[in-house]
mmCIF file of C-alpha atoms in Angstrom:
data_model
loop_
_atom_site.group_PDB
_atom_site.id
_atom_site.type_symbol
_atom_site.label_atom_id
_atom_site.label_comp_id
_atom_site.label_asym_id
_atom_site.label_seq_id
_atom_site.Cartn_x
_atom_site.Cartn_y
_atom_site.Cartn_z
ATOM 1 C CA MET A 1 149.983 83.296 61.588
ATOM 2 C CA ASN A 2 147.088 81.859 63.006
ATOM 3 C CA SER A 3 147.055 81.655 66.940
ATOM 4 C CA ILE A 4 144.531 79.860 68.156
ATOM 5 C CA TYR A 5 145.122 78.011 71.454
ATOM 6 C CA ALA A 6 142.353 75.286 73.288
ATOM 7 C CA ILE A 7 142.864 73.602 76.571
ATOM 8 C CA PHE A 8 142.222 70.083 76.781
ATOM 9 C CA GLY A 9 141.735 68.962 80.314
ATOM 10 C CA GLY A 10 141.535 65.791 82.184
ATOM 11 C CA SER A 11 142.131 63.392 85.322
ATOM 12 C CA PHE A 12 144.974 62.224 82.757
ATOM 13 C CA ASP A 13 144.872 58.449 85.096
ATOM 14 C CA PRO A 14 146.934 57.702 83.221
ATOM 15 C CA ILE A 15 147.080 59.600 79.798
ATOM 16 C CA HIS A 16 146.985 57.417 76.847
ATOM 17 C CA TYR A 17 146.867 57.214 73.080
ATOM 18 C CA GLY A 18 142.696 58.320 73.127
ATOM 19 C CA HIS A 19 144.156 61.915 74.775
ATOM 20 C CA LEU A 20 146.611 61.679 72.578
ATOM 21 C CA ASN A 21 144.220 61.004 69.566
ATOM 22 C CA ILE A 22 141.853 63.903 69.896
ATOM 23 C CA ILE A 23 144.259 66.455 70.719
ATOM 24 C CA ASN A 24 146.040 65.663 67.331
ATOM 25 C CA LYS A 25 142.637 66.066 65.481
ATOM 26 C CA ILE A 26 141.366 68.851 66.924
ATOM 27 C CA ILE A 27 145.413 70.654 66.266
ATOM 28 C CA LYS A 28 144.828 69.256 62.823
ATOM 29 C CA GLU A 29 141.438 70.330 62.228
ATOM 30 C CA ILE A 30 140.982 73.417 63.607
ATOM 31 C CA LYS A 31 144.732 74.677 63.054
ATOM 32 C CA LEU A 32 145.386 75.265 66.517
ATOM 33 C CA LYS A 33 148.736 76.919 67.117
ATOM 34 C CA GLU A 34 148.877 75.421 70.918
ATOM 35 C CA ILE A 35 147.008 73.368 72.969
ATOM 36 C CA ILE A 36 147.082 73.463 76.668
ATOM 37 C CA ILE A 37 146.775 70.077 78.892
ATOM 38 C CA LEU A 38 145.280 71.002 81.929
ATOM 39 C CA PRO A 39 145.447 68.211 84.463
ATOM 40 C CA ASN A 40 143.393 67.625 87.559
ATOM 41 C CA TYR A 41 144.110 66.785 90.995
ATOM 42 C CA LYS A 42 141.265 64.703 92.018
ATOM 43 C CA PRO A 43 138.272 64.307 89.320
ATOM 44 C CA ILE A 44 134.934 65.176 91.164
ATOM 45 C CA TYR A 45 133.248 62.450 89.829
ATOM 46 C CA ARG A 46 135.849 59.524 91.052
ATOM 47 C CA ASN A 47 136.043 58.849 94.987
ATOM 48 C CA LYS A 48 140.269 58.414 94.647
ATOM 49 C CA SER A 49 142.184 58.796 91.797
ATOM 50 C CA ILE A 50 144.293 55.225 90.919
ATOM 51 C CA THR A 51 147.717 57.380 90.429
ATOM 52 C CA ASN A 52 149.724 59.750 92.737
ATOM 53 C CA ILE A 53 149.546 63.038 90.987
ATOM 54 C CA ILE A 54 153.089 63.031 90.610
ATOM 55 C CA HIS A 55 152.905 60.508 88.450
ATOM 56 C CA ARG A 56 150.359 61.534 85.920
ATOM 57 C CA ILE A 57 152.759 64.958 85.451
ATOM 58 C CA LYS A 58 155.631 62.605 84.940
ATOM 59 C CA MET A 59 153.638 60.268 82.411
ATOM 60 C CA ILE A 60 151.712 63.500 80.837
ATOM 61 C CA LYS A 61 154.935 65.252 80.719
ATOM 62 C CA TYR A 62 156.855 61.947 78.927
ATOM 63 C CA ALA A 63 153.937 61.568 76.591
ATOM 64 C CA ILE A 64 154.159 65.258 74.908
ATOM 65 C CA SER A 65 157.632 65.580 75.196
ATOM 66 C CA ASN A 66 157.883 65.511 71.156
ATOM 67 C CA GLN A 67 154.747 67.380 70.281
ATOM 68 C CA ILE A 68 156.089 71.575 70.402
ATOM 69 C CA GLN A 69 152.510 72.748 70.660
ATOM 70 C CA TYR A 70 151.579 71.072 73.479
ATOM 71 C CA LYS A 71 152.165 72.946 77.270
ATOM 72 C CA ILE A 72 151.360 71.392 80.155
ATOM 73 C CA ASN A 73 149.873 73.833 83.033
ATOM 74 C CA LEU A 74 149.425 73.323 86.356
ATOM 75 C CA ILE A 75 147.635 75.832 87.992
ATOM 76 C CA GLU A 76 144.586 72.912 89.293
ATOM 77 C CA VAL A 77 147.257 71.080 90.836
ATOM 78 C CA LYS A 78 148.946 73.600 92.760
ATOM 79 C CA LYS A 79 145.692 75.124 93.467
ATOM 80 C CA LYS A 80 144.692 71.889 94.904
ATOM 81 C CA LEU A 81 148.161 70.801 96.794
ATOM 82 C CA PHE A 82 148.468 74.506 98.085
ATOM 83 C CA LEU A 83 145.032 74.717 99.798
ATOM 84 C CA LEU A 84 145.571 70.974 101.717
#
């Protein structure tokens, strides 16, 4: 059984078909067992996110809800919220 994992990070502000198409391609090409989506709280290349982090997380969860190989990890968001 294949046990390759990958992490796909970004602001996902908002998550869109470009993100999902890349993820699907990676899963098929590399035959991944699981891909971990890692949203960041605030990208360093932007002054401000367009969408609130809670709404971005909800959008990500909705977008990946029917994909068993997709998991979301909130470690970066939790780390930032804890330090505020």
